[in-house]
CSV table of C-alpha atoms in Angstrom, one decimal:
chain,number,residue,atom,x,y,z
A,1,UNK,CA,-59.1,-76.0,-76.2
A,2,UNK,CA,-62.5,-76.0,-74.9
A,3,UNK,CA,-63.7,-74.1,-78.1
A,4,UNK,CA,-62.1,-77.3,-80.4
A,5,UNK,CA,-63.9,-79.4,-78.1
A,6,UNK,CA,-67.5,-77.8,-78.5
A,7,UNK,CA,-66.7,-77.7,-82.1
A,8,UNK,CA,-65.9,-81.1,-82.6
A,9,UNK,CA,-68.8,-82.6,-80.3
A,10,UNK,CA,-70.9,-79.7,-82.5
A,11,UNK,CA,-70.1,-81.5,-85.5
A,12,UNK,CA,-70.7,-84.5,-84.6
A,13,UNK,CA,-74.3,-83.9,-83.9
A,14,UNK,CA,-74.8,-82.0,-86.8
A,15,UNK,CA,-73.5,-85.6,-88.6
A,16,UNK,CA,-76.1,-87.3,-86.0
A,17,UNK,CA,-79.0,-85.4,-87.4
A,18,UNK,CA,-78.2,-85.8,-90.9
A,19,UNK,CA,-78.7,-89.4,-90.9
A,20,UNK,CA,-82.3,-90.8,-91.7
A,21,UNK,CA,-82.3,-93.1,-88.7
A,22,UNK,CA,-79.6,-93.1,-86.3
A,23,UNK,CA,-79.3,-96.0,-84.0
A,24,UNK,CA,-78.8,-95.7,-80.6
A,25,UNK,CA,-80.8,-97.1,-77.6
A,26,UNK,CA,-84.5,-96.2,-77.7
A,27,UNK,CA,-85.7,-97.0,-73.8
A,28,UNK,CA,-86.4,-94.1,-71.9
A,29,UNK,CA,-85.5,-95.8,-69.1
A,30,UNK,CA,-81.8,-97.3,-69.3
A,31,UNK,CA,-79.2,-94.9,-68.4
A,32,UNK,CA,-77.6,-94.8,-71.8
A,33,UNK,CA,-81.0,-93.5,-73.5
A,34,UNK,CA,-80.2,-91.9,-76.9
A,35,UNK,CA,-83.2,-89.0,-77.3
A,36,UNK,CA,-81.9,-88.7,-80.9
A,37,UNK,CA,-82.2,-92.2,-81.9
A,38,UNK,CA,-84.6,-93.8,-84.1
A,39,UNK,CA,-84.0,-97.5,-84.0
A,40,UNK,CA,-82.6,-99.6,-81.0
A,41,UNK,CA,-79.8,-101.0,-81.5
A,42,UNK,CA,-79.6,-103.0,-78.6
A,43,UNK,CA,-77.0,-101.3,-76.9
A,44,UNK,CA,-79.4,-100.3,-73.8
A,45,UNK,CA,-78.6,-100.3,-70.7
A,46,UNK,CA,-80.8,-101.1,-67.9
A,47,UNK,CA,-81.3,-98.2,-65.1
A,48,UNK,CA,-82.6,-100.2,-62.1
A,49,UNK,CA,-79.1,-102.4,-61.4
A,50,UNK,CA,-75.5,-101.0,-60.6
A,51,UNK,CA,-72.4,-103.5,-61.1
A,52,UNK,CA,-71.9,-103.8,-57.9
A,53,UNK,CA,-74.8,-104.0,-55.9
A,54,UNK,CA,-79.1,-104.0,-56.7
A,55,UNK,CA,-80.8,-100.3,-56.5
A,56,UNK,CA,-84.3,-100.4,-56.3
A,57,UNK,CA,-86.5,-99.1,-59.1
A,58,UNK,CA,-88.4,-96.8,-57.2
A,59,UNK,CA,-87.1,-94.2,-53.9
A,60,UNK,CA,-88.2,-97.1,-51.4
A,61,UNK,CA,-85.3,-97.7,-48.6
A,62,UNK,CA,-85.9,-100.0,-45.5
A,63,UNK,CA,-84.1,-101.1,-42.6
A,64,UNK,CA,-85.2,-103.5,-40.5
A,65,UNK,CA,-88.5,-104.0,-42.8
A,66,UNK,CA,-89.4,-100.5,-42.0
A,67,UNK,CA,-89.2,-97.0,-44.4
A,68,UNK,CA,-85.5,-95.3,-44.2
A,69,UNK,CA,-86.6,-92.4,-46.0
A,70,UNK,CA,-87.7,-89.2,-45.1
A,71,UNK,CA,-88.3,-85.7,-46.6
A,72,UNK,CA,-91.7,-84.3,-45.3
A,73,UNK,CA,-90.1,-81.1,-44.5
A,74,UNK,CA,-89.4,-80.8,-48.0
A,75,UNK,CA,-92.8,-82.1,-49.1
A,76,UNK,CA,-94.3,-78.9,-46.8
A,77,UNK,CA,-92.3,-76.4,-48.5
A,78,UNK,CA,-93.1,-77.6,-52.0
A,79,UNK,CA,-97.2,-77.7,-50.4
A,80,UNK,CA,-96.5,-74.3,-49.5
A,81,UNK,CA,-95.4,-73.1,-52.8
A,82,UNK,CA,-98.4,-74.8,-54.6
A,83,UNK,CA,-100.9,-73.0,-52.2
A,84,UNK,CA,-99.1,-69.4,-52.9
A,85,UNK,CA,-99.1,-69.8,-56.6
A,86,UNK,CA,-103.1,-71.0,-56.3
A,87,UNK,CA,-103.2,-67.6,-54.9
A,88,UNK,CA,-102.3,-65.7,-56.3
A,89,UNK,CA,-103.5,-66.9,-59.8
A,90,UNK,CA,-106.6,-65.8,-58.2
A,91,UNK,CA,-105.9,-62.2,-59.3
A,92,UNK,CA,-106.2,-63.2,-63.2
A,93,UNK,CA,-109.6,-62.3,-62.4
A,94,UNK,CA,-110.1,-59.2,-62.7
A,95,UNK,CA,-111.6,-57.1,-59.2
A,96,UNK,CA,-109.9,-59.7,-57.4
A,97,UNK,CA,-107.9,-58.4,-54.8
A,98,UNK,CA,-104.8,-60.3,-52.8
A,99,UNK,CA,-103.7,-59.4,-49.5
A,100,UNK,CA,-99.8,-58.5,-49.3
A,101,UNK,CA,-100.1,-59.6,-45.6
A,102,UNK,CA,-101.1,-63.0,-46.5
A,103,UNK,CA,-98.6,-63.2,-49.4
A,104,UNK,CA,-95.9,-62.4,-46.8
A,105,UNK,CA,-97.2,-64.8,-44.6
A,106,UNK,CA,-97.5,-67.5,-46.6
A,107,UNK,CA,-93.4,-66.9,-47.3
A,108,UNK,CA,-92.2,-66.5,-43.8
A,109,UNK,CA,-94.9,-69.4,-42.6
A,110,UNK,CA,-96.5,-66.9,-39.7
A,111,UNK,CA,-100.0,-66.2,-38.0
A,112,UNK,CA,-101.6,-69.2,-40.2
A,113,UNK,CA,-101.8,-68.6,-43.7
A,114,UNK,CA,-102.6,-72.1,-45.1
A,115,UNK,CA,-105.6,-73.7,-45.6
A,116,UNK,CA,-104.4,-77.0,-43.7
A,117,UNK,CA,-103.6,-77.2,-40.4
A,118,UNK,CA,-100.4,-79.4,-41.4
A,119,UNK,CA,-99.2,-76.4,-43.0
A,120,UNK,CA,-100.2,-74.3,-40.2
A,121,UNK,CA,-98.6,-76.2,-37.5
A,122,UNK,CA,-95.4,-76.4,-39.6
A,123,UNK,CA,-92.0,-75.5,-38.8
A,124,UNK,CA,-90.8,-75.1,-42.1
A,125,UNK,CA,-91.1,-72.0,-44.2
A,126,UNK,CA,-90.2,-70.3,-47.6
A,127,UNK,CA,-88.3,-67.4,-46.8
A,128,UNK,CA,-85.4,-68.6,-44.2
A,129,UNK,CA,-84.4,-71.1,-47.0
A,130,UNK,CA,-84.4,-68.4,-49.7
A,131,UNK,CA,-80.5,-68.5,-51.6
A,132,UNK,CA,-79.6,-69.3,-48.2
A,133,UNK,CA,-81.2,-67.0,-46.2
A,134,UNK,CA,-79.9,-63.7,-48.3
A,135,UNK,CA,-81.7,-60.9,-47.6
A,136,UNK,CA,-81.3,-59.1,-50.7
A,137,UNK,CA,-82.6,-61.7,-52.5
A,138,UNK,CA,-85.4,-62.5,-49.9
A,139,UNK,CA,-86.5,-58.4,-50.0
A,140,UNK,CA,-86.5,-59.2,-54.0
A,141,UNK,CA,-89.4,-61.2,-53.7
A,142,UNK,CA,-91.8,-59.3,-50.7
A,143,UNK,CA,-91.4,-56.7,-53.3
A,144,UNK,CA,-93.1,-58.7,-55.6
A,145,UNK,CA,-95.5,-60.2,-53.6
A,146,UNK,CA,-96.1,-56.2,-52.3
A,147,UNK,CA,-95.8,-55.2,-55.9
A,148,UNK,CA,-98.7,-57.9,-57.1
A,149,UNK,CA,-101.2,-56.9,-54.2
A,150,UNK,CA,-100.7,-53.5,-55.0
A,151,UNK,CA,-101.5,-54.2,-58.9
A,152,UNK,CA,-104.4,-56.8,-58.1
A,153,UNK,CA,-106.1,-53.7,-56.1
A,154,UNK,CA,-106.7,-51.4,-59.5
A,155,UNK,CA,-107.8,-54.0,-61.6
A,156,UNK,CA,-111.7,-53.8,-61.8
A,157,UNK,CA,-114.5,-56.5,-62.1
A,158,UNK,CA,-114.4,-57.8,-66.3
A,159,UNK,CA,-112.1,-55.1,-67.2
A,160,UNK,CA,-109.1,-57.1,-69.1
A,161,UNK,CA,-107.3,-53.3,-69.3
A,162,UNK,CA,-103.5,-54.8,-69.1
A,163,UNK,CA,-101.2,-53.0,-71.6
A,164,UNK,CA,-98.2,-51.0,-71.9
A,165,UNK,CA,-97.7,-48.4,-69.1
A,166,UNK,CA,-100.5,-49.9,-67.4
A,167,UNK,CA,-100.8,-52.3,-64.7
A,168,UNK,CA,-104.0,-54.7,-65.2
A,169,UNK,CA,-105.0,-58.0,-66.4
A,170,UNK,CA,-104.4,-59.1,-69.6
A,171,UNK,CA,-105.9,-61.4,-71.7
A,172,UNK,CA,-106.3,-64.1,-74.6
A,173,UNK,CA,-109.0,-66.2,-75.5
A,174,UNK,CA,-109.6,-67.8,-72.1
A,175,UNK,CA,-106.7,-67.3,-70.8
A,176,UNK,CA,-105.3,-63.9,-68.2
A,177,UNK,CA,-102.8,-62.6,-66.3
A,178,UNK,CA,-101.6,-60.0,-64.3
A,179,UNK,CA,-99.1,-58.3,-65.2
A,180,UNK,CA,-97.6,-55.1,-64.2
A,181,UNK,CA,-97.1,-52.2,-66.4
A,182,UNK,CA,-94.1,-53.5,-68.6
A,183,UNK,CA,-96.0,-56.8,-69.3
A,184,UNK,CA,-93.7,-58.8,-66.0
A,185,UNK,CA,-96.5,-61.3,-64.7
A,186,UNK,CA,-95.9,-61.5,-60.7
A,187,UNK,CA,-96.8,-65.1,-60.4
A,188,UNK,CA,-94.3,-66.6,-62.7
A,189,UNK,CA,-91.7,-64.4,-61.6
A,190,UNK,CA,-92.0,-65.5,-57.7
A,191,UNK,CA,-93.4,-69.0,-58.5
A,192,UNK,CA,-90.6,-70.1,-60.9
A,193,UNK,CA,-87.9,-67.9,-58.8
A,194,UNK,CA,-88.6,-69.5,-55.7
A,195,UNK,CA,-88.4,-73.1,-57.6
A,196,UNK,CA,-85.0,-71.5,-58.3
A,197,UNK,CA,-83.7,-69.4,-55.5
A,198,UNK,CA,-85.4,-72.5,-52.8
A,199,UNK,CA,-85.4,-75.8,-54.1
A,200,UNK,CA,-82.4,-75.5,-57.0
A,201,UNK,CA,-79.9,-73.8,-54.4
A,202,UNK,CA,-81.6,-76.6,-51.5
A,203,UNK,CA,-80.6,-79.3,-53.8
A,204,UNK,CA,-77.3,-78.5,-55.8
A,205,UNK,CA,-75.8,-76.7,-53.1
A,206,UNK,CA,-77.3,-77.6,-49.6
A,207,UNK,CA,-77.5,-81.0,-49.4
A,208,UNK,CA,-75.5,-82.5,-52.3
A,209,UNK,CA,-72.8,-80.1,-51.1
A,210,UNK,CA,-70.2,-81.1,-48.7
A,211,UNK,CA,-71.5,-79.6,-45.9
A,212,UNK,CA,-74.3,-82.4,-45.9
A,213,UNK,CA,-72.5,-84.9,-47.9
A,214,UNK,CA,-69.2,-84.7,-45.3
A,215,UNK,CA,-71.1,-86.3,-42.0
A,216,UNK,CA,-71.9,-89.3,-40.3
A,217,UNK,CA,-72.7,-92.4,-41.8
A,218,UNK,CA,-71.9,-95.2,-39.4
A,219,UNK,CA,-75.0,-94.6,-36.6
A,220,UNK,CA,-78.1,-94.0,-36.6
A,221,UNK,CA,-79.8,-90.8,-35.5
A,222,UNK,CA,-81.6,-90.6,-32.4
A,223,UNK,CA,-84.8,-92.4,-32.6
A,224,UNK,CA,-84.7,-92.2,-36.5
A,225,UNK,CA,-84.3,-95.4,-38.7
A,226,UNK,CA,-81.6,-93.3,-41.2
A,227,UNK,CA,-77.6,-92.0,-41.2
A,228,UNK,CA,-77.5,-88.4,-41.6
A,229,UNK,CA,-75.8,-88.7,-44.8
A,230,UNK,CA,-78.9,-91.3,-45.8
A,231,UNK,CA,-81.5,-88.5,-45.0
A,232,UNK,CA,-79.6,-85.6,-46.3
A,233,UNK,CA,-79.7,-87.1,-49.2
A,234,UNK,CA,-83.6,-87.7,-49.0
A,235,UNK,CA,-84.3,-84.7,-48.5
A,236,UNK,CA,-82.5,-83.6,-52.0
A,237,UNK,CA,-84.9,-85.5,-53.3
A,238,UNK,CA,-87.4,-84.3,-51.8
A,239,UNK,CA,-86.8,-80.9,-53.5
A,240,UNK,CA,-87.3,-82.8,-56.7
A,241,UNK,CA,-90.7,-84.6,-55.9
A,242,UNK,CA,-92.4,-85.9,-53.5
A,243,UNK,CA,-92.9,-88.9,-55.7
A,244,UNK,CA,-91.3,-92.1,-54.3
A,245,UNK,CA,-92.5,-93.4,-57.8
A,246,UNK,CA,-91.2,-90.4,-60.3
A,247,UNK,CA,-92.0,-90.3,-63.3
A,248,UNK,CA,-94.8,-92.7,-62.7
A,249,UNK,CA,-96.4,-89.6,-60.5
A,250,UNK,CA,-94.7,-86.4,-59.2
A,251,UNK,CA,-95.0,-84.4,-62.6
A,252,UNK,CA,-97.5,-82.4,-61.9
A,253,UNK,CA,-95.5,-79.2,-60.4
A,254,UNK,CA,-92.1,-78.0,-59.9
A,255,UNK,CA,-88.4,-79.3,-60.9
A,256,UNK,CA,-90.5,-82.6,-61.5
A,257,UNK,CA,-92.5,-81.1,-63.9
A,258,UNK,CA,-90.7,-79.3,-65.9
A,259,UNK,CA,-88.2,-82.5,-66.1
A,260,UNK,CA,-91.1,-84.2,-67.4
A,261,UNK,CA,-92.2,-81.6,-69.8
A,262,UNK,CA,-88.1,-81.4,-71.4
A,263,UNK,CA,-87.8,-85.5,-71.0
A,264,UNK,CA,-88.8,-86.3,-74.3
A,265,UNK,CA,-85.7,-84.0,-76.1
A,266,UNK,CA,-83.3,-84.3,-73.4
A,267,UNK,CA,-84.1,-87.9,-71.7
A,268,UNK,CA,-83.5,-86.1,-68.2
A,269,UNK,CA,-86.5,-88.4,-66.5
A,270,UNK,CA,-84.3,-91.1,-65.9
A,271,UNK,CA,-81.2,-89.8,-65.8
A,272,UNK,CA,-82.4,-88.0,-62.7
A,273,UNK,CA,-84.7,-90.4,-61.2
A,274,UNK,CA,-81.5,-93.5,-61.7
A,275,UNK,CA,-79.0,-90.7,-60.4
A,276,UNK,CA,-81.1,-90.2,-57.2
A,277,UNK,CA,-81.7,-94.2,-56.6
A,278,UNK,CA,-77.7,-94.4,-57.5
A,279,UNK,CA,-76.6,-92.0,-54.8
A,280,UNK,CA,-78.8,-92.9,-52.2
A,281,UNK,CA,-77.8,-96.9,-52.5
A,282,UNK,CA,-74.2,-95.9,-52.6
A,283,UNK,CA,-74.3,-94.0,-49.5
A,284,UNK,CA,-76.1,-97.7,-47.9
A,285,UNK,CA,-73.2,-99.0,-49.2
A,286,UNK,CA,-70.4,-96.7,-48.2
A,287,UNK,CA,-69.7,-96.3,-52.2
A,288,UNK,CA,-68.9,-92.7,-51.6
A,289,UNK,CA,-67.2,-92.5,-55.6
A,290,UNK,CA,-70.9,-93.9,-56.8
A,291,UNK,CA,-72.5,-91.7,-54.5
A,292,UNK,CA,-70.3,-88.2,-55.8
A,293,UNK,CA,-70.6,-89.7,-59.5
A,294,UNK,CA,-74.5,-89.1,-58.5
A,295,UNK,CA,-74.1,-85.4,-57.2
A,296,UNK,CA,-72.8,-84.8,-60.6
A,297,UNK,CA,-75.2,-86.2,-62.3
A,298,UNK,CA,-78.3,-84.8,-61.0
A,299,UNK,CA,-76.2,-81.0,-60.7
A,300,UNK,CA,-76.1,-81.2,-65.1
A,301,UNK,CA,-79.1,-83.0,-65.5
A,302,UNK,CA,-81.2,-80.5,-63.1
A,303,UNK,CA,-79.4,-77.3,-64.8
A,304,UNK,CA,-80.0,-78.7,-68.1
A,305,UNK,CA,-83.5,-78.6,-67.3
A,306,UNK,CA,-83.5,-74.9,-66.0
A,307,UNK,CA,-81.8,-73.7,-69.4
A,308,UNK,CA,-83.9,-76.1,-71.5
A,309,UNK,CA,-87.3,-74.8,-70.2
A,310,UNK,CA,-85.9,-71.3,-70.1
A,311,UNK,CA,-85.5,-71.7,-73.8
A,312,UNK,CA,-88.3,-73.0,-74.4
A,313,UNK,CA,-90.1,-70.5,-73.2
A,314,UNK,CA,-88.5,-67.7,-75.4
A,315,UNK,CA,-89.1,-70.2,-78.3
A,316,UNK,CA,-92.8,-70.4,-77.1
A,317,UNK,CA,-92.7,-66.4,-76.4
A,318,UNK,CA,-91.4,-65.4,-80.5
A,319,UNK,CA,-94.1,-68.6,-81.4
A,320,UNK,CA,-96.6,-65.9,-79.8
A,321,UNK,CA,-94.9,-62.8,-80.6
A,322,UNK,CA,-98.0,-60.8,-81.6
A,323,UNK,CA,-100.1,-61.8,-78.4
A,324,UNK,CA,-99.3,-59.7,-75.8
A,325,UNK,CA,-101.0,-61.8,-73.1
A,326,UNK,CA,-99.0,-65.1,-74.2
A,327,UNK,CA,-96.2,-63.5,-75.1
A,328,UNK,CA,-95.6,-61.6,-71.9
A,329,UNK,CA,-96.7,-64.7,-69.9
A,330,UNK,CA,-94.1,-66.6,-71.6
A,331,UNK,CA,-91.5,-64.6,-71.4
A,332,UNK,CA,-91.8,-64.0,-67.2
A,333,UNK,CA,-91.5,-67.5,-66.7
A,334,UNK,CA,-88.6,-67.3,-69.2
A,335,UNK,CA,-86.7,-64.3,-67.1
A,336,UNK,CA,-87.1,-66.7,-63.8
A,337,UNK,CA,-85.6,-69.6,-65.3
A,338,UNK,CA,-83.0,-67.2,-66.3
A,339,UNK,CA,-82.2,-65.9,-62.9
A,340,UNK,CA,-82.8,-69.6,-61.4
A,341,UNK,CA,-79.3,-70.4,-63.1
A,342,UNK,CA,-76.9,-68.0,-60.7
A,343,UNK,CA,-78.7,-70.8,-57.9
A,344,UNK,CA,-77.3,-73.8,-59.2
A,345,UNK,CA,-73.8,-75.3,-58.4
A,346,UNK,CA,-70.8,-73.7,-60.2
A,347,UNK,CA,-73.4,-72.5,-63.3
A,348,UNK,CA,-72.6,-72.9,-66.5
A,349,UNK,CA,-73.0,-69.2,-67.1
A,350,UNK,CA,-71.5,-66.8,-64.8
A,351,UNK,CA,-73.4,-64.4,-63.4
A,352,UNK,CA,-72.4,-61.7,-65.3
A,353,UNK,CA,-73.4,-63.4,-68.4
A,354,UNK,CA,-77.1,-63.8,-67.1
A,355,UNK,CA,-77.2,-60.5,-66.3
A,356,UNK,CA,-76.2,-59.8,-69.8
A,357,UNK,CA,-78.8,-62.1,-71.4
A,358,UNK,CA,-81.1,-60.5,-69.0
A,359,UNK,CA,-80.5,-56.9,-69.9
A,360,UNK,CA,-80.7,-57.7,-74.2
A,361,UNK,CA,-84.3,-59.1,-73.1
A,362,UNK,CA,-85.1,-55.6,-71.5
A,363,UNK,CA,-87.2,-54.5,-68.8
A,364,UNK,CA,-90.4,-54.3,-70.6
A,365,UNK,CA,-92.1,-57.3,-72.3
A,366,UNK,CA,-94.2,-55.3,-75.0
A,367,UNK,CA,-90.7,-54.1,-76.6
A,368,UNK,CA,-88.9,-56.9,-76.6
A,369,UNK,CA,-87.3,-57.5,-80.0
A,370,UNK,CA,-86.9,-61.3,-81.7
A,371,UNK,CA,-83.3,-60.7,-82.5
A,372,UNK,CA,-82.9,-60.0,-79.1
A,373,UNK,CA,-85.0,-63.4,-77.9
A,374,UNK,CA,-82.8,-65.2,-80.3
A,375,UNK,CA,-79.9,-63.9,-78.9
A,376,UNK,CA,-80.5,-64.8,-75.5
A,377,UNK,CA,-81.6,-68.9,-76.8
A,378,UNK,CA,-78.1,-68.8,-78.3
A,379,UNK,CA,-76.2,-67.9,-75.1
A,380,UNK,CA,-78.6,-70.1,-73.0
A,381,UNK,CA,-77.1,-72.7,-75.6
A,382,UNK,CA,-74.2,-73.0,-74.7
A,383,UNK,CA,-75.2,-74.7,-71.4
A,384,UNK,CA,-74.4,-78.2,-71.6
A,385,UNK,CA,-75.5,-79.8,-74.8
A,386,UNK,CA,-78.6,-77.8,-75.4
A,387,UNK,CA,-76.9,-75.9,-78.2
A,388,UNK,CA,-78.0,-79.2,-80.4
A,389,UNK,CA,-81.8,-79.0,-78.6
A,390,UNK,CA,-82.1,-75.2,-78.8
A,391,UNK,CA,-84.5,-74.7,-82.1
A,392,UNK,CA,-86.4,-77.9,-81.1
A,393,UNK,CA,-87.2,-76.7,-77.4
């Protein structure tokens, strides 16, 4: 049944792209925005008010004339992220050496890593938020972070030496990267896994899940201005962007970023950004079927972005197939986006089935094969609707 279904809503966007210029609403900003469409038809609908009550435009919530909003915990950890990844970016130089310590610091927030005393003085930290605290997965990426000291160490001052079998830094026109010796570039593979294995899992299954979502919403908390239901909720956005205003600002890094960067083919801007205001001025309003239509909503929209940039990367990686630098840069953010799928809610894909699209990419990026990168775009597109979006990506 399921397979009649796919068919039949395949179809009908293969009809969809046949015609010169479908109709369709054209505003990037109404709920019911068609990416496909050429000319408005009129049909839009506007994002910023509900039927039954007025949502605010923007992630601004008062009570009492003063902010009911709070999510700087969130805000550190995604500080914290930006200030690793600077880090360790510094190694595309070659003879630059990083300090496993640090690294491992920086994740488990001890002895002081950052460069801000905010950060410093913070309780919040990488590592204990890691897939919920698994330690599997949380030994997955010290390795790395070992693993990427340990290759910084034998590079050696304008030596772009990177290639098969040999761990180094390799490069194209102005651009470099570390990689180890099978072409696996550290930073993407902890920056985008932790976007993944942190903030995805944080969001879909933390605080939309009913272990957040199933609390008080009647009293305030102690000397706080929100429910606990109202600043659960914040903080899931928080995750997102630390932009009360996305996508006005907050594109810049992270799940907001790459939302921004697959908006224009999959319209997921707003549908995120409306879902968010949605569930937040449900839960004000005790409209707890608004507020779970919302959960939803940002759980596909945020999973369509994973598998959308995942493909796009493999797109961009057989786009560059003959440059080992770009190609093996583009295809280790592609493997974390990958993996970042098992850390959503109820994935598309099973595990088992990324771990299968996984092993027909291979464990070394200068062997790859384009039948096998086009293999793994078509499984990936099955995910949602992105079969229709796939060669386009």
């Amino acid at each position: 049944m399921t397979k009649v279904r796919f068919l039949v809503v395949g179809l009908a966007m293969v009809a969809a792209f046949s015609s010169c210029k479908k109709e369709g609403c054209t505003d990037p900003t109404a709920t019911n925005y068609d990416s496909d469409a050429k000319e408005d038809d009129g049909s839009c609908i506007a994002a910023t008010v509900d039927s039954k009550y007025t949502q605010p435009s923007t992630y601004v919530f008062t009570r009492n004339n003063e902010t009911s909003v709070s999510y700087s915990g969130q805000t550190n950890r995604l500080d914290m992220l930006s200030e690793m990844t600077s880090y360790l970016k510094s190694a595309n130089t070659p003879g630059t050496s990083l300090d496993a310590t640090k690294l491992l610091n920086m994740y488990a927030n001890e002895n002081s890593p950052w460069s801000t005393a905010d950060l410093n003085e913070s309780s919040k930290q990488l590592k204990n938020k890691t897939a919920g605290g698994d330690a599997s997965i949380q030994a997955y990426f010290e390795g790395l972070m070992n693993a990427a000291a340990a290759g910084s160490d034998s590079t050696v001052t304008g030596q772009y030496d990177g290639a098969n079998g040999k761990i180094g830094v390799v490069q194209s026109g102005t651009k470099a990267y570390l990689m180890d010796a099978k072409g696996m570039e550290y930073t993407q593979l902890i920056e985008k896994g932790l976007m993944g294995a942190v903030f995805y899992h944080q969001i879909t299954n933390v605080y939309l899940g009913s272990g957040k979502m199933d609390v008080d919403n009647e009293s305030l908390v102690d000397g706080k201005n929100y429910t606990k239901m109202e600043h659960h909720w914040d903080e899931a956005f928080g995750y997102f962007t630390s932009a009360p205003d996305f996508p006005a600002n907050g594109t810049d890094r992270f799940w907001g970023k790459y939302s921004n960067s697959r908006d224009g083919l999959l319209g997921t801007n707003s549908a995120i950004m409306t879902a968010y205001l949605k569930g937040r001025t449900a839960i004000i309003n005790k409209d707890y079927t608004a507020r779970d239509e919302a959960i939803a909503e940002i759980r596909k929209q945020l999973e369509r972005v994973c598998a959308g940039t995942a493909i796009h990367y493999l797109n961009s990686a057989k786009a560059d197939f003959a440059d080992d630098a770009l190609r093996n840069h583009t295809l280790s953010e592609a493997r974390a986006f990958i993996n970042d799928l098992r850390f959503g809610y109820e994935p598309s894909l099973s595990g088992a089935q990324l771990d299968a699209i996984l092993a027909k990419l291979g464990d070394n990026n200068y062997e790859v094969k384009t039948a096998d990168i086009d293999w793994a775009i078509d499984q990936l597109g099955a995910i949602q609707d992105l079969a229709s979006h796939k060669a386009n990506l």
